[in-house]
CSV table of C-alpha atoms in Angstrom, one decimal:
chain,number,residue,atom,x,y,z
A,1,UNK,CA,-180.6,0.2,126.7
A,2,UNK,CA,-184.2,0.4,126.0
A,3,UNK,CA,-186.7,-0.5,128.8
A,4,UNK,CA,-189.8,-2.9,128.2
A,5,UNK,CA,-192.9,-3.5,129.7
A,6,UNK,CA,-194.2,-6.8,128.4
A,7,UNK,CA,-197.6,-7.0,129.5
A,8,UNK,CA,-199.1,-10.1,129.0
A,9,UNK,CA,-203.2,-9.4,128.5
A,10,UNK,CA,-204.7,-13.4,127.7
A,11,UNK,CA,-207.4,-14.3,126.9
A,12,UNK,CA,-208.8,-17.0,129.1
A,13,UNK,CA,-207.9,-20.4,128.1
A,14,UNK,CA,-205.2,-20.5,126.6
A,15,UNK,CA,-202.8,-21.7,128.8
A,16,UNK,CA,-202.6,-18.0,130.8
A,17,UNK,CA,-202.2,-20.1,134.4
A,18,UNK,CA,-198.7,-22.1,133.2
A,19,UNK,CA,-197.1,-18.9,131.7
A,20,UNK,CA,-197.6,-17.0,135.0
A,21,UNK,CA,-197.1,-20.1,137.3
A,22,UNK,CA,-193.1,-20.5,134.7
A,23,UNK,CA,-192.5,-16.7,134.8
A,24,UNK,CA,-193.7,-15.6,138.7
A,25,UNK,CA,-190.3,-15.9,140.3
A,26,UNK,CA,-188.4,-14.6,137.2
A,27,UNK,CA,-185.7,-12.3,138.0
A,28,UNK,CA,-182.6,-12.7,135.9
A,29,UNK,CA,-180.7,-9.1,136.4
A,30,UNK,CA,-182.7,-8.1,133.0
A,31,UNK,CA,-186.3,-8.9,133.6
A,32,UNK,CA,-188.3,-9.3,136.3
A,33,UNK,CA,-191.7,-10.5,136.9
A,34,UNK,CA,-194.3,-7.7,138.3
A,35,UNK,CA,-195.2,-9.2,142.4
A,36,UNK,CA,-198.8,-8.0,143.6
A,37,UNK,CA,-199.0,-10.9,145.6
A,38,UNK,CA,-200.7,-13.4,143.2
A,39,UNK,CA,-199.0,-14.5,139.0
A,40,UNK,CA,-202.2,-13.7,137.7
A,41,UNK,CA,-202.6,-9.8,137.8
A,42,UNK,CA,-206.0,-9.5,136.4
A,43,UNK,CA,-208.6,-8.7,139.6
A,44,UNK,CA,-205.7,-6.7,141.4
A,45,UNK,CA,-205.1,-4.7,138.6
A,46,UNK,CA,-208.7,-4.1,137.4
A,47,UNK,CA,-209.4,-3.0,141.3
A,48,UNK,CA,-206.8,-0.8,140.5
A,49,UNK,CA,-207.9,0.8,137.2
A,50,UNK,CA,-211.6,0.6,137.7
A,51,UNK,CA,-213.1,3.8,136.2
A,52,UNK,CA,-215.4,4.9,139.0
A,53,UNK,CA,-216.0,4.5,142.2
A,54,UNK,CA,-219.1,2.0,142.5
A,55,UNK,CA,-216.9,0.0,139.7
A,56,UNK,CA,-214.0,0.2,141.7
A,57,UNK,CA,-215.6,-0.8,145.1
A,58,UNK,CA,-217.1,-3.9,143.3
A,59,UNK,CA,-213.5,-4.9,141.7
A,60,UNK,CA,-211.9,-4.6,144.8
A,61,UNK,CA,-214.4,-6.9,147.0
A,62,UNK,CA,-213.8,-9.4,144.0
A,63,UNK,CA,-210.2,-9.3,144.2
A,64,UNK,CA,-210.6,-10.0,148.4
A,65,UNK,CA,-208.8,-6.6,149.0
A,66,UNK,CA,-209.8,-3.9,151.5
A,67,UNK,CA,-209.4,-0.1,150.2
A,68,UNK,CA,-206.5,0.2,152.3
A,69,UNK,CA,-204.9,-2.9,150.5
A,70,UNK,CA,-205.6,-2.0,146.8
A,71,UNK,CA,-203.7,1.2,147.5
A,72,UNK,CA,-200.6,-0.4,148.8
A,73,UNK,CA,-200.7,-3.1,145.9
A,74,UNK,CA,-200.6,0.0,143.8
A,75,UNK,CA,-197.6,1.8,145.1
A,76,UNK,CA,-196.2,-1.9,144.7
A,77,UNK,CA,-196.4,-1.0,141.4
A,78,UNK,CA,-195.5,1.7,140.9
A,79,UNK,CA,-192.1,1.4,143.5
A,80,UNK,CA,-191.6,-1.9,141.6
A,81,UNK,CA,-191.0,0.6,137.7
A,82,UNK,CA,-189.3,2.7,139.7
A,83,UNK,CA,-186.6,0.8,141.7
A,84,UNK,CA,-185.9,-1.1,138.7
A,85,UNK,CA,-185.0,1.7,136.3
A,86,UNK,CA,-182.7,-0.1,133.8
A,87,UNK,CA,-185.3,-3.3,133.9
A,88,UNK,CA,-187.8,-4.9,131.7
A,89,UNK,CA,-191.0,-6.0,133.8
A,90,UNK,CA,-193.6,-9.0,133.2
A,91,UNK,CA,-197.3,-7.7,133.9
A,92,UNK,CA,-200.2,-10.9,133.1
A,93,UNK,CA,-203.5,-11.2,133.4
A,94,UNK,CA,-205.8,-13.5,130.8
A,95,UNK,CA,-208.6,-11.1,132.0
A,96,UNK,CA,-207.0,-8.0,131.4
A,97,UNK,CA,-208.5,-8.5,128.0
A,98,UNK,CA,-212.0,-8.1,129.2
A,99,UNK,CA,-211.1,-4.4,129.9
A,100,UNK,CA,-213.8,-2.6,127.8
A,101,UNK,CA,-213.4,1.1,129.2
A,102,UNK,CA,-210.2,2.7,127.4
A,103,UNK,CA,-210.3,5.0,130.6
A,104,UNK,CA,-208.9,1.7,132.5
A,105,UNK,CA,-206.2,1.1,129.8
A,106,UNK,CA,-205.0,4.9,129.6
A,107,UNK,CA,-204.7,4.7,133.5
A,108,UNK,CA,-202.3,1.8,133.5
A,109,UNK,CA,-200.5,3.1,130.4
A,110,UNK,CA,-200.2,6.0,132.4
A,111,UNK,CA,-198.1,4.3,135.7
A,112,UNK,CA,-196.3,2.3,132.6
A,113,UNK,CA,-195.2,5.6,131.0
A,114,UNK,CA,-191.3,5.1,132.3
A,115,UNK,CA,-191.0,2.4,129.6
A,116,UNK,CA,-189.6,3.3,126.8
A,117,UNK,CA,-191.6,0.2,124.9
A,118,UNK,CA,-194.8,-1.7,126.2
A,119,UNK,CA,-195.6,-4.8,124.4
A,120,UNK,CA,-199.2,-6.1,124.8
A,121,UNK,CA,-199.4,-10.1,123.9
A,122,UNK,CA,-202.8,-11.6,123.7
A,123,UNK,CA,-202.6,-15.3,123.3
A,124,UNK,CA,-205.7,-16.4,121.3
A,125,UNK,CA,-207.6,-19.6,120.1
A,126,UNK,CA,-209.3,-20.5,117.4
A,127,UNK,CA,-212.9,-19.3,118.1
A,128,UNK,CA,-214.1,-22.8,117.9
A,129,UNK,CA,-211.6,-24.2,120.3
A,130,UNK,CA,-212.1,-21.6,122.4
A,131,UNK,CA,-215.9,-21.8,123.0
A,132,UNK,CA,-215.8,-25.3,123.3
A,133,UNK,CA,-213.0,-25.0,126.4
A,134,UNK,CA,-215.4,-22.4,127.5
A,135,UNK,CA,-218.6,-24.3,127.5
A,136,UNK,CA,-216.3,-27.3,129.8
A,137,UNK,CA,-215.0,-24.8,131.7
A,138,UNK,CA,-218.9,-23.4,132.6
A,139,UNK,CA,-220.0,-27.1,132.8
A,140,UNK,CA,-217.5,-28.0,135.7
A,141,UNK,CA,-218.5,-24.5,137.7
A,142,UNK,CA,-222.3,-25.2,137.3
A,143,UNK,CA,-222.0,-21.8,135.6
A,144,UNK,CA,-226.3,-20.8,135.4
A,145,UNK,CA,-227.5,-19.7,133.6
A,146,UNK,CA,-226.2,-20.9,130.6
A,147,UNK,CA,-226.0,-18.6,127.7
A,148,UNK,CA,-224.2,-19.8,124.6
A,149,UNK,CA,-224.4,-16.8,122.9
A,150,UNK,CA,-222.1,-15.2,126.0
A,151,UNK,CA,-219.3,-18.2,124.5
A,152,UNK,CA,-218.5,-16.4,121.3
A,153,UNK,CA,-215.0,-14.6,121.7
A,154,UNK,CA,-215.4,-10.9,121.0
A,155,UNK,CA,-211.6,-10.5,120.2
A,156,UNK,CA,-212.2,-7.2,117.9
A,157,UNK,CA,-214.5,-5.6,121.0
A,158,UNK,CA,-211.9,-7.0,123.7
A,159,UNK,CA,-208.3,-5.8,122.0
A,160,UNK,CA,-209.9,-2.6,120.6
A,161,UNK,CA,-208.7,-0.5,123.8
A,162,UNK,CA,-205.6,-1.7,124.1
A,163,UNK,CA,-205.0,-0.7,120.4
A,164,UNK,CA,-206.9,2.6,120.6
A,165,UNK,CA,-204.2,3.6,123.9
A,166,UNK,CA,-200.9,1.9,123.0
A,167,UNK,CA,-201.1,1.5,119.2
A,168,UNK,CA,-201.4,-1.2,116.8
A,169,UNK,CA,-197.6,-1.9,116.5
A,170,UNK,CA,-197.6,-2.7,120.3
A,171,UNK,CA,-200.1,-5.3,120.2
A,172,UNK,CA,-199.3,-8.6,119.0
């Protein structure tokens, strides 16, 4: 049977929180969902894939890990594919999406490459609806400065890597 990585990349408000909150214990015998310690794989996994090493030390002080740490959420990873031959897996993280260096997405295509299929979903809004959820959202964490320009979704810009490494046919 074919094996699937469904990997779950946002964006940011769109309900990213309750899909990983419903799916973080899922287990059924056929698919499980990835543990790194937290639903939402987004900071652990860019402190994973970070392309350098000043990029890297900054993600991982963001995601609260030490060096030490990041490296053993990695083999996590990777012992989680590989103990689980015959198993789809469940990767998400809304800010995932924001991953602008390809480098970062060949890296993790790379530790995805005993799938035989890796579906990337990116849940979108309209970009109305979703600047205006932004703007809230920056309202209620006294986000300053304030730029509204920064509010406009870049979708083309933000899923262009993902399509560039795993194809357009895998991104939906």
């Amino acid at each position: 049977m074919p094996r699937t990585c469904h990997l779950h990349i946002g964006t940011t408000k769109t309900g990213s929180t309750s899909i990983q909150q419903a799916y973080c214990d899922l287990d059924d015998g056929r698919t499980r969902y990835l543990h790194l310690r937290h639903p939402n794989h987004s900071r652990v996994l860019t402190a994973l894939y970070a392309p350098d090493p000043k990029t890297q030390a900054d993600a991982i002080a963001r995601a609260k890990l030490t060096p030490a740490k990041a490296a053993r959420r990695h083999a996590a990873l990777r012992k989680q594919i590989a103990d689980h031959p015959n198993r789809d897996l469940i990767i998400s993280g809304e800010g995932l999406s924001t991953w602008a260096d390809t480098r970062m997405v060949a890296a993790l295509a790379a530790d995805l490459a005993a799938f035989d299929h890796v579906h990337v979903l990116a849940y979108l809004r309209a970009p109305g609806a979703w600047m205006a959820s932004s703007f809230q959202q920056r309202l209620r964490d006294a986000a300053l400065p304030f730029d509204l320009g920064a509010l406009f979704p870049l979708y083309r810009d933000w899923f262009q890597p993902w399509e560039d490494v795993f194809g357009a046919d895998a991104l939906t």
